Amino acid sequence: MIKAILIFNNHGKPRLSKFYEHYTEDTEQQIIRETFHLVSKRDENVCNFLEGGMLIGGSDYKLIYRHYATLYFVFCVDSSESELGILDLIQVFVETLDKCFENVCELDLIFHVDKVHNILAEMVMGGMVLETNMNEIITQVDAQNKMEKSEVNQDLTYSLFYLPV
Amino acid sequence: MALKIVKGSIDRMFDKNLQDLVRGIRNHKEDEAKYISTCIDEIKQELKQDNIAVKANAVCKLTYLQMLGYDVSWAAFNIVEVMSSSKFTYKRIGYLAASQCFHESTDVIMLTTNQIRKDLSSPNQYDTGVALTGLSCFVTPDLARDLANDIMTLMSHTKPYIRKKAVLIMYKVFLKYPESLRPAFPRLKEKLEDPDPGVQSAAVNVICELARRNPKNYLSLAPLFFKLMTSSTNNWVLIKIIKLFGALTPLEPRLVYSCVHVVKYLGLLAMSKILKTHPKSVQSHKDLILQCLDDKDESIRLRALDLLYGMVSKKNLMEIVKKLMLHVDKAEGTTYRDELLTKIIDICSQSNYQYITNFEWYISILVELTRLEGTRHGHLIASQMLDVAIRVKAIRAFAVAQMATLLDNAHLLTGNMQRNGICEVLYAAAWICGEFSEHLENPMQTLEAMLRPKVATLPGHIQAVYVQNAAKLFATVLKSQEGNTDSTAAQETSQLMIDRLPLFVQSANLEVQERASCILQLVKYIQKLQQKDVEIAEEVNALFAGELNPVAPKAQKKVPVPEGLDLDAWINEPPSESESEDEQPKAIFAKEEPKHSRPRHTEVDEKELARRREARKQEQANNPFYIKASPSSQKAVYYKSHKHKIFPPCVLSFFTGLPMSDQYVKLEEERRQKERAEKKKKEKKKRKEKRSGRGKKHDSGPESEEDITPAHQVDIVTEEMPEVNSLDILYFKKSSKHKKKKQKKEKEEKEKKKKKKHHHHHHHSDGGGEESVQNGTVEEEEPLPVSVYQSSARHSVYDIQGNLQDGSQVVVSVIFENKGDSFLKSMEFNVLDSLNSKLQRPDGSGPHDGLTVPFQLPPGVSNEARFVFTVQSIIMPQKLKGTLTFIVKDSSTHEKLDFKLHFTCTSYLITTPCYSDAFAKLLESGDLKGSSVRLEGVNMPFHHLLARICFHHHFSVVERIDSCASMYSRSIQGHHVCLLVKTSGQTVSIDAKCDEPTLLGNVLDEIKQTFSQC
């Protein structure tokens, strides 16, 4: 199971947090801070895995992360997940973001965190990996965005004709 | 006023979406908390609105603030409101917010049950999907209990997208409501074999999680998982299954094997990938990998073998191969053993035997490998033996000794010959013993071994090598025996050959038969000489003198082409294709070729040969490409130190490796081949007799003396002459441009416009190749006498048709008819464009490229091809010059035919019906310019005359009264052409009107021409 998925930048500012277990908002912020400290002090050339922090999990948990430019992608998982598998999943996630945002950068994540959530929802559901095929993920995300767009157009038509001025 | 303010603030609030919020926060770094609290106040205002869009926007912003650590649980009810929106856009926002901040103690969750159920059964799969995703994050025991049935139904949904989500969420449902597990489990198990890989993977995922919690309940699924593991290509599934087995192994130790195996397999696979980039890091695990060779699992052993290939070094090669040899002995199952064998050879021979330090060792390994029974790779071992023996000169003595032993014990190898590929090594053994017979300790013994009757049971190609090399051995034996001045022994040897060879002469294999009979005759002759006490050994040896040099495939490239030599030019006429099958494959026995000519040379001039050999040695010594073996003294040193040198493939220099006679042989061979091709037809029967006779009489070599006619030059000329008939000669004289002998083609022209009404008849009087100029003509460029045309090989008719749809397009259909008796192919049609008319070529081709005619023409066949031209102005006729190139297959000549395409003005006219009243109106309009023409001496009925105009010039008759008719036609660009045709006696007068006088004038000229020909 995946316990949490965190994206934060080089300064520890959260860009996305998805917890699959319930914590209070304060705990969540603490977890993010702690994870940032654990991850950011590691060299670039050491492995991408580390044993979990104090707040989340304990001995059964580990952090699997990748560092892309200004962003850290961290998955907190228990022992039922494979380290290499999750590393691969992070790569799929980032590649999917890159496809959906066309050359994704930190700003995309800052302003469109809702879209990032929607993409993530097609990959991981309730802490379990749902889909690892990037094309499949993109197909589903695109289909839903298209639906949304058609609804926006309906709204516009509606407001133009029926809404009181 | 108050309303205005309120509305303004609503607008502003409505404007601030998530992006604005984010931007605002970024702009208020100093007082972020304060800014956010005002934003929250705004959001609270928005949530009070009735408009769901405004609410959704507010909830979206709240979700963002939640990530920043703000408690938004106070808005839970609003979130539920947004979740219940009928619009997917808002629903998704609602469910996202719920998944971020709802948990078991959120009160309002109990209000959502019905809404979620509704969404789960929505006809829109994304409504369902979004609900499942949200639910997976905030499912409570109550929700699980209430919705378990709905979700179970979704597990069999038609859409795999829903199925996989439903399957996955079942795990959460089981956690919160364990009672659901029992009824849902069969369906879950079923999903392991779902046709959709995503659903399958989800099911594996769920079961793995379940098994982690309670392994022993899932042991029964192990076989199913094992099957999945071997069949699935999805890495995720594989990883999960391995994880699952990890959970199950404490209960079922047998699973450890499969688990360990998969991991081992994956590990080896990974290593082999690493090996490509970082060989050093893998090499340190050599022992581990060698251990894998002992593994029970064949695929793991094969992987390990792959790895070993990349791991060998000079140091460890012998050790690794030794291990592998042990495995070869142990190995059961031929596939794996064959794989081992090829790997051993691959490993040893890689990069030019880079890692072999001791070739004696390698030869003995190869010899050991021959003991393998039933391997398919005999030829592989054989080619290695040959390669090493040829290229490593220092090893030859050893190799020959080993091969002699092999030959001696051939019966061991051939015990079960039919299905035993290993007998291939005898091919190598025989050849090595023959070729390097000077190294043999006891050549007589080997010779006897090679002439054993049992040899006749070997495959033909091996027997052939046996026979040939027996002859080489014989030469060597003779030499040693004559040296001893023991003439009886030598004669006995000859007798042995004469006794044994007939066995091979009777062989069913042509190659064996041919060689045996040739050598038998030779030996008989030698015996005759021996009886006269002539010392013959020297001469016999000369038969096989000279060294065979291995040549690298690309070596020839390195030889500079001597000045003045044109390699592309034919030395003789190219040989016909039919003969190619008779060509001897130039395999390892490249030496055979010169063998016909060698005896002649030796007999004629022994000294000359010696001189040449000396010269060649000299040349070789000076040639930097030619790497000589070390002198024998040095050889001994090398030998002792076991550091044999590999001689890289030598470069065949044009004048070194081969004696000069080879040049002749080659030339002669080519000529003979050609000659044979020519004679083949005539002499087919004769040849057959000769061939069958050869076997019985044992007297002719591979080529009988008859076949070799000495006067080549004359021959070639005479064989060409008869085909040049008088007409062609005439042609040669006339047209200096064309050199080809078969230039007897021509194009004729004839135009055949398609008319709906006059489809038939009106054969033009254009028979006999006479030029008849009608609407369009193709004219032969060369002003050749008609007599040449009589033998026309080709005939072409074409038709120019305007395109009504496009006023600037003209389609020319050309009928190609092959009137000759040669096959024509590769026809290319090209026209020199004028400014006005251009041939349409496919995109990307240049303005002078020809168009390929899409068919070939067998003799007597005709076919039609269409070409499209674009024409700008149609008021003037035009002639386009063109060429048709083609290949005459029989003579392989490339020929060219010039022609002219005549675009007449009438070819731009389209037959268009016109009613008399419209016609009258047209004439009255006054837009048309008039012109007229008189035709004298037209001797045909009036209706024929009209039909002719209609047919050839695309007019239609509007009205006819007695000897007067009005006619109409239209050009592709819309010009009207009206004719009034009157006849009296033999005079025809045509009054014409048209809106384009130039066009009209030209059309009238063309009509006049049509009638001047009758």
XYZ file of N, CA and C in Angstrom, chain B residues 633-813:
543
model
N 61.931 -21.506 -37.157
C 62.668 -21.399 -35.903
C 61.844 -20.623 -34.881
N 61.307 -19.555 -35.362
C 60.481 -18.738 -34.475
C 59.259 -19.521 -34.021
N 58.761 -20.301 -34.953
C 57.566 -21.065 -34.661
C 57.748 -21.884 -33.390
N 58.938 -22.487 -33.305
C 59.192 -23.334 -32.150
C 59.085 -22.527 -30.866
N 59.603 -21.345 -30.907
C 59.551 -20.499 -29.722
C 58.108 -20.228 -29.327
N 57.367 -19.837 -30.320
C 55.958 -19.549 -30.064
C 55.252 -20.760 -29.486
N 55.629 -21.846 -30.108
C 54.955 -23.075 -29.770
C 55.141 -23.411 -28.305
N 56.393 -23.277 -27.900
C 56.694 -23.642 -26.524
C 55.976 -22.740 -25.547
N 55.983 -21.488 -25.868
C 55.392 -20.549 -24.909
C 53.867 -20.583 -24.948
N 53.352 -21.401 -25.834
C 51.902 -21.514 -25.936
C 51.229 -20.196 -26.214
N 51.972 -19.338 -26.847
C 51.313 -18.071 -27.188
C 51.248 -17.996 -28.694
N 50.252 -18.592 -29.234
C 50.163 -18.619 -30.680
C 49.612 -17.320 -31.176
N 50.103 -17.041 -32.318
C 49.670 -15.772 -32.889
C 48.518 -16.041 -33.839
N 47.597 -15.130 -33.829
C 46.511 -15.220 -34.790
C 46.906 -14.412 -35.988
N 46.803 -15.023 -37.136
C 47.077 -14.236 -38.319
C 45.797 -13.637 -38.805
N 45.733 -12.352 -38.808
C 44.496 -11.737 -39.284
C 44.297 -12.094 -40.742
N 43.078 -12.083 -41.157
C 42.813 -12.470 -42.533
C 43.665 -11.672 -43.487
N 44.259 -12.355 -44.425
C 45.120 -11.661 -45.361
C 44.293 -10.946 -46.393
N 44.924 -9.989 -47.004
C 44.259 -9.256 -48.056
C 44.686 -9.849 -49.371
N 43.715 -10.124 -50.171
C 44.027 -10.685 -51.472
C 44.461 -9.556 -52.372
N 45.702 -9.550 -52.686
C 46.194 -8.500 -53.559
C 46.020 -8.964 -54.981
N 45.823 -8.025 -55.857
C 45.442 -8.416 -57.192
C 46.498 -9.260 -57.868
N 47.735 -8.974 -57.576
C 48.769 -9.690 -58.307
C 49.584 -10.640 -57.435
N 49.230 -10.767 -56.197
C 50.058 -11.613 -55.362
C 49.481 -12.997 -55.177
N 48.454 -13.104 -54.393
C 47.949 -14.404 -53.954
C 47.759 -15.405 -55.073
N 47.418 -14.940 -56.249
C 47.089 -15.866 -57.301
C 48.160 -15.840 -58.379
N 48.449 -16.976 -58.923
C 49.348 -16.979 -60.075
C 48.645 -16.314 -61.245
N 49.447 -15.854 -62.184
C 48.868 -15.126 -63.301
C 47.863 -15.960 -64.072
N 48.114 -17.232 -64.090
C 47.240 -18.084 -64.881
C 45.784 -17.958 -64.425
N 45.629 -17.595 -63.196
C 44.271 -17.462 -62.696
C 43.469 -16.458 -63.496
N 44.156 -15.442 -63.899
C 43.472 -14.414 -64.667
C 42.868 -15.033 -65.923
N 43.684 -15.854 -66.522
C 43.185 -16.481 -67.741
C 42.056 -17.419 -67.422
N 42.288 -18.149 -66.396
C 41.282 -19.140 -66.049
C 39.942 -18.461 -65.848
N 40.007 -17.352 -65.182
C 38.778 -16.637 -64.877
C 38.105 -16.157 -66.149
N 38.934 -15.532 -66.959
C 38.404 -15.021 -68.217
C 37.810 -16.143 -69.038
N 38.589 -17.196 -69.057
C 38.173 -18.306 -69.896
C 36.880 -18.917 -69.358
N 36.851 -18.996 -68.076
C 35.689 -19.600 -67.456
C 34.440 -18.804 -67.808
N 34.569 -17.515 -67.683
C 33.425 -16.663 -67.991
C 32.994 -16.842 -69.439
N 34.018 -16.869 -70.278
C 33.688 -16.998 -71.687
C 33.002 -18.319 -71.964
N 33.534 -19.339 -71.331
C 32.970 -20.662 -71.569
C 31.541 -20.750 -71.078
N 31.359 -20.092 -69.977
C 30.014 -20.116 -69.423
C 29.038 -19.495 -70.410
N 29.466 -18.381 -70.907
C 28.658 -17.658 -71.881
C 28.421 -18.535 -73.099
N 29.497 -19.157 -73.507
C 29.425 -19.986 -74.695
C 28.461 -21.142 -74.484
N 28.575 -21.699 -73.335
C 27.686 -22.813 -73.020
C 26.236 -22.372 -73.073
N 26.023 -21.185 -72.579
C 24.665 -20.669 -72.592
C 24.149 -20.581 -74.016
N 25.014 -20.136 -74.895
C 24.602 -19.992 -76.280
C 24.335 -21.345 -76.915
N 25.195 -22.255 -76.572
C 25.094 -23.570 -77.211
C 24.015 -24.434 -76.586
N 23.633 -24.004 -75.423
C 22.785 -24.875 -74.620
C 21.589 -25.392 -75.405
N 20.898 -24.464 -76.018
C 19.685 -24.856 -76.721
C 19.983 -25.904 -77.777
N 20.931 -25.567 -78.621
C 21.219 -26.457 -79.738
C 21.706 -27.812 -79.254
N 22.509 -27.753 -78.215
C 23.189 -28.985 -77.852
C 22.592 -29.698 -76.660
N 21.417 -29.279 -76.316
C 20.841 -29.832 -75.096
C 20.925 -31.353 -75.075
N 20.445 -31.910 -76.146
C 20.422 -33.370 -76.202
C 21.820 -33.946 -76.115
N 22.645 -33.366 -76.915
C 24.015 -33.840 -76.983
C 24.664 -33.837 -75.609
N 24.456 -32.717 -74.935
C 25.060 -32.572 -73.620
C 24.566 -33.633 -72.656
N 23.296 -33.883 -72.774
C 22.723 -34.874 -71.865
C 23.425 -36.209 -72.024
N 23.587 -36.570 -73.254
C 24.254 -37.836 -73.516
C 25.658 -37.827 -72.929
N 26.293 -36.721 -73.159
C 27.665 -36.616 -72.719
C 27.749 -36.785 -71.210
N 26.816 -36.104 -70.528
C 26.867 -36.123 -69.074
C 26.642 -37.524 -68.538
N 25.644 -38.183 -69.090
C 25.357 -39.516 -68.572
C 26.484 -40.460 -68.956
N 27.079 -40.176 -70.071
C 28.177 -41.025 -70.521
C 29.397 -40.877 -69.641
N 29.537 -39.691 -69.093
C 30.733 -39.400 -68.325
C 30.888 -40.363 -67.154
N 29.777 -40.607 -66.499
C 29.808 -41.493 -65.337
C 30.310 -42.871 -65.712
N 29.887 -43.364 -66.842
C 30.258 -44.723 -67.204
C 31.700 -44.810 -67.665
N 32.056 -43.864 -68.467
C 33.373 -43.990 -69.073
C 34.510 -43.550 -68.151
N 34.203 -42.851 -67.153
C 35.189 -42.290 -66.219
C 36.314 -41.598 -66.926
N 36.050 -40.975 -67.982
C 37.205 -40.439 -68.678
C 37.234 -38.916 -68.787
N 36.158 -38.282 -68.445
C 36.219 -36.840 -68.646
C 36.196 -36.092 -67.319
N 36.873 -35.024 -67.309
C 36.896 -34.155 -66.130
C 35.585 -33.410 -66.041
N 35.562 -32.426 -65.189
C 34.345 -31.648 -65.029
C 33.937 -30.940 -66.321
N 34.873 -30.735 -67.179
C 34.538 -30.081 -68.429
C 35.252 -30.816 -69.538
N 34.523 -31.234 -70.504
C 35.182 -31.997 -71.554
C 35.950 -31.070 -72.481
N 36.895 -31.636 -73.141
C 37.761 -30.843 -74.005
C 36.952 -30.141 -75.087
N 35.910 -30.800 -75.503
C 35.073 -30.250 -76.570
C 34.520 -28.880 -76.218
N 34.198 -28.744 -74.922
C 33.556 -27.514 -74.501
C 34.472 -26.318 -74.632
N 35.720 -26.592 -74.590
C 36.660 -25.479 -74.604
C 37.126 -25.233 -76.018
N 36.552 -24.262 -76.600
C 36.997 -23.913 -77.941
C 38.034 -22.821 -77.819
N 39.111 -23.009 -78.492
C 40.232 -22.109 -78.256
C 40.049 -20.699 -78.804
N 39.374 -20.541 -79.916
C 39.349 -19.223 -80.553
C 38.233 -18.351 -80.008
N 38.492 -17.770 -78.857
C 37.409 -17.036 -78.206
C 36.913 -15.879 -79.028
N 37.869 -15.045 -79.426
C 37.479 -13.796 -80.069
C 36.558 -14.049 -81.253
N 37.007 -14.906 -82.075
C 36.252 -15.190 -83.291
C 34.871 -15.698 -82.939
N 34.882 -16.549 -81.950
C 33.640 -17.135 -81.491
C 32.584 -16.100 -81.188
N 32.994 -15.152 -80.420
C 32.037 -14.160 -79.965
C 31.462 -13.401 -81.152
N 32.347 -13.096 -82.057
C 31.874 -12.348 -83.218
C 30.876 -13.164 -84.018
N 31.235 -14.386 -84.281
C 30.336 -15.178 -85.122
C 28.984 -15.399 -84.469
N 29.009 -15.546 -83.203
C 27.714 -15.850 -82.599
C 26.806 -14.633 -82.613
N 27.399 -13.484 -82.702
C 26.582 -12.283 -82.737
C 26.044 -12.034 -84.143
N 26.865 -12.348 -85.095
C 26.551 -11.950 -86.459
C 25.184 -12.383 -86.967
N 24.819 -13.605 -86.835
C 23.599 -14.054 -87.495
C 22.364 -13.261 -87.068
N 22.416 -12.699 -85.909
C 21.221 -12.026 -85.433
C 21.032 -10.660 -86.078
N 22.090 -10.162 -86.645
C 21.981 -8.846 -87.253
C 21.474 -9.030 -88.680
N 20.227 -8.799 -88.871
C 19.711 -9.023 -90.215
C 19.914 -7.792 -91.083
N 19.592 -7.976 -92.288
C 19.894 -6.926 -93.271
C 19.194 -5.619 -92.913
N 18.020 -5.759 -92.394
C 17.282 -4.546 -92.063
C 17.992 -3.770 -90.970
N 18.486 -4.533 -90.037
C 19.169 -3.874 -88.944
C 20.422 -3.171 -89.433
N 21.046 -3.828 -90.344
C 22.258 -3.222 -90.877
C 21.910 -1.899 -91.527
N 20.824 -1.966 -92.247
C 20.327 -0.746 -92.878
C 20.112 0.310 -91.805
N 19.561 -0.146 -90.754
C 19.252 0.760 -89.661
C 20.529 1.367 -89.079
N 21.489 0.511 -88.899
C 22.746 1.000 -88.340
C 23.298 2.137 -89.184
N 23.142 1.926 -90.449
C 23.680 2.937 -91.341
C 22.905 4.237 -91.196
N 21.648 4.103 -91.075
C 20.809 5.276 -91.058
C 20.941 6.073 -89.766
N 20.891 5.367 -88.702
C 20.885 6.126 -87.459
C 22.139 5.853 -86.668
N 22.957 6.799 -86.666
C 24.204 6.622 -85.940
C 23.999 6.773 -84.445
N 22.891 7.311 -84.092
C 22.651 7.520 -82.661
C 22.535 6.202 -81.907
N 21.898 5.248 -82.544
C 21.596 4.014 -81.840
C 22.615 2.946 -82.148
N 23.114 2.375 -81.125
C 24.122 1.355 -81.342
C 23.565 -0.040 -81.157
N 22.452 -0.141 -80.525
C 21.922 -1.453 -80.218
C 21.470 -2.183 -81.461
N 21.703 -3.465 -81.451
C 21.421 -4.209 -82.658
C 19.934 -4.446 -82.873
N 19.202 -4.436 -81.805
C 17.800 -4.792 -81.980
C 16.880 -3.596 -82.099
N 17.428 -2.554 -82.647
C 16.621 -1.356 -82.724
C 15.648 -1.464 -83.888
N 14.624 -2.212 -83.690
C 13.685 -2.327 -84.802
C 12.293 -2.006 -84.290
N 12.242 -1.053 -83.448
C 10.940 -0.703 -82.915
C 10.428 0.535 -83.606
N 9.263 0.772 -83.411
C 8.751 2.037 -83.883
C 7.451 2.310 -83.188
N 7.048 3.481 -83.352
C 5.760 3.858 -82.818
C 4.898 4.305 -83.951
N 3.741 3.883 -83.905
C 2.840 4.409 -84.902
C 1.815 5.217 -84.185
N 1.144 5.973 -84.980
C 0.183 6.769 -84.275
C -1.184 6.584 -84.836
N -2.062 6.889 -84.060
C -3.439 6.699 -84.438
C -4.199 7.316 -83.299
N -5.224 7.955 -83.577
C -5.950 8.637 -82.510
C -7.342 8.088 -82.465
N -7.782 7.899 -81.321
C -9.054 7.245 -81.221
C -9.780 7.981 -80.133
N -10.605 8.866 -80.526
C -11.311 9.655 -79.512
C -12.541 8.892 -79.117
N -12.798 8.912 -77.873
C -13.989 8.206 -77.445
C -15.208 9.077 -77.658
N -16.099 8.561 -78.353
C -17.350 9.279 -78.540
C -18.450 8.372 -78.111
N -19.376 8.933 -77.435
C -20.457 8.077 -76.972
C -21.206 7.461 -78.140
N -21.488 8.285 -79.101
C -22.341 7.792 -80.181
C -21.550 7.014 -81.238
N -20.409 7.503 -81.523
C -19.652 6.850 -82.598
C -18.516 6.056 -82.001
N -18.907 5.051 -81.381
C -17.871 4.348 -80.649
C -17.037 3.466 -81.536
N -17.541 2.942 -82.478
C -17.069 1.828 -83.295
C -16.257 2.286 -84.477
N -16.015 1.528 -85.362
C -15.722 1.662 -86.813
C -14.828 2.797 -87.096
N -14.947 3.234 -88.337
C -14.030 4.232 -88.867
C -12.621 3.780 -88.608
N -12.360 2.690 -89.209
C -10.954 2.273 -89.116
C -10.170 3.261 -89.897
N -9.192 3.728 -89.323
C -8.422 4.700 -90.067
C -7.568 3.930 -91.013
N -7.253 4.550 -92.024
C -6.471 3.867 -93.057
C -4.998 3.958 -92.714
N -4.705 3.566 -91.545
C -3.313 3.788 -91.123
C -2.517 2.502 -91.023
N -3.026 1.442 -91.634
C -2.315 0.166 -91.547
C -0.925 0.271 -92.141
N -0.184 -0.791 -91.887
C 1.128 -0.870 -92.519
C 2.124 0.141 -92.033
N 1.837 0.747 -90.960
C 2.837 1.619 -90.357
C 2.959 2.953 -91.039
N 2.096 3.233 -91.959
C 2.150 4.528 -92.606
C 1.720 5.602 -91.623
N 2.244 6.726 -91.788
C 1.835 7.790 -90.894
C 0.462 8.282 -91.278
N -0.407 8.244 -90.339
C -1.686 8.853 -90.608
C -1.889 9.914 -89.559
N -2.035 11.078 -89.996
C -2.142 12.156 -89.028
C -3.607 12.414 -88.737
N -3.977 12.097 -87.553
C -5.306 12.455 -87.154
C -5.198 13.423 -86.001
N -6.138 13.263 -85.087
C -6.163 14.267 -84.029
C -4.862 14.364 -83.265
N -4.376 13.255 -82.943
C -3.098 13.281 -82.231
C -2.183 12.306 -82.923
N -0.952 12.594 -82.936
C -0.042 11.681 -83.606
C 1.210 11.498 -82.791
N 1.746 10.334 -82.910
C 3.069 10.123 -82.367
C 3.950 9.880 -83.558
N 4.977 10.603 -83.661
C 5.819 10.435 -84.829
C 7.169 9.919 -84.408
N 7.665 9.036 -85.222
C 9.011 8.552 -84.982
C 9.969 9.681 -85.276
N 10.897 9.825 -84.381
C 11.845 10.925 -84.530
C 12.758 10.716 -85.720
N 13.244 9.504 -85.861
C 14.203 9.235 -86.927
C 13.487 9.159 -88.269
N 13.991 9.813 -89.225
C 13.392 9.706 -90.564
C 13.824 8.406 -91.218
N 13.266 7.345 -90.773
C 13.726 6.049 -91.268
C 12.872 5.597 -92.444
N 13.484 4.830 -93.329
C 12.708 4.303 -94.454
C 11.611 3.370 -93.957
N 10.563 3.322 -94.685
C 9.419 2.520 -94.274
C 9.798 1.060 -94.113
N 10.736 0.608 -94.913
C 11.094 -0.801 -94.860
C 11.559 -1.219 -93.472
N 12.175 -0.317 -92.792
C 12.615 -0.651 -91.447
C 11.409 -0.842 -90.535
N 10.429 -0.070 -90.782
C 9.225 -0.144 -89.940
C 8.534 -1.484 -90.041
N 8.749 -2.155 -91.144
C 8.017 -3.404 -91.339
C 8.276 -4.383 -90.205
N 9.473 -4.361 -89.706
C 9.788 -5.345 -88.675
C 9.498 -4.799 -87.281
N 8.576 -3.889 -87.241
C 8.338 -3.199 -85.972
C 8.108 -4.143 -84.790
N 8.804 -3.867 -83.732
C 8.678 -4.694 -82.538
C 7.562 -4.141 -81.644
N 7.177 -2.934 -81.884
C 6.284 -2.307 -80.957
C 5.410 -1.374 -81.688
N 4.330 -1.128 -81.109
C 3.291 -0.428 -81.789
C 2.582 0.352 -80.729
N 2.331 1.578 -81.026
C 1.701 2.328 -79.955
C 0.612 3.213 -80.491
N -0.467 3.294 -79.768
C -1.615 4.077 -80.154
C -1.902 4.989 -78.984
N -2.266 6.175 -79.271
C -2.612 6.965 -78.114
C -3.817 7.840 -78.339
N -4.348 8.311 -77.283
C -5.596 9.026 -77.295
C -5.457 10.194 -76.332
N -5.761 11.361 -76.812
C -5.664 12.515 -75.922
C -7.064 12.959 -75.569
N -7.314 13.071 -74.339
C -8.665 13.374 -73.898
C -8.623 14.537 -72.925
N -9.367 15.554 -73.240
C -9.435 16.695 -72.316
C -10.253 16.337 -71.100
N -10.023 17.060 -70.045
C -10.755 16.817 -68.814
C -11.735 17.966 -68.596
N -13.014 17.620 -68.619
C -14.040 18.654 -68.505
C -14.008 19.355 -67.154
N -13.705 18.573 -66.142
C -13.726 19.135 -64.797
C -12.638 20.184 -64.615
N -11.554 19.944 -65.306
C -10.438 20.843 -65.119
C -9.980 21.310 -66.493
N -10.247 22.577 -66.802
C -9.961 23.111 -68.129
C -8.506 23.084 -68.525
N -7.641 22.750 -67.611
C -6.227 22.771 -67.960
C -5.625 21.369 -67.942
N -6.469 20.372 -67.848
C -5.920 19.012 -67.756
C -6.268 18.182 -68.974
N -5.290 17.468 -69.450
C -5.509 16.602 -70.591
C -4.959 15.223 -70.230
N -5.777 14.220 -70.463
C -5.310 12.869 -70.171
C -4.908 12.204 -71.472
N -3.715 11.676 -71.499
C -3.259 10.975 -72.688
C -3.183 9.502 -72.347
N -3.983 8.697 -73.041
C -3.835 7.262 -72.813
C -3.051 6.699 -73.976
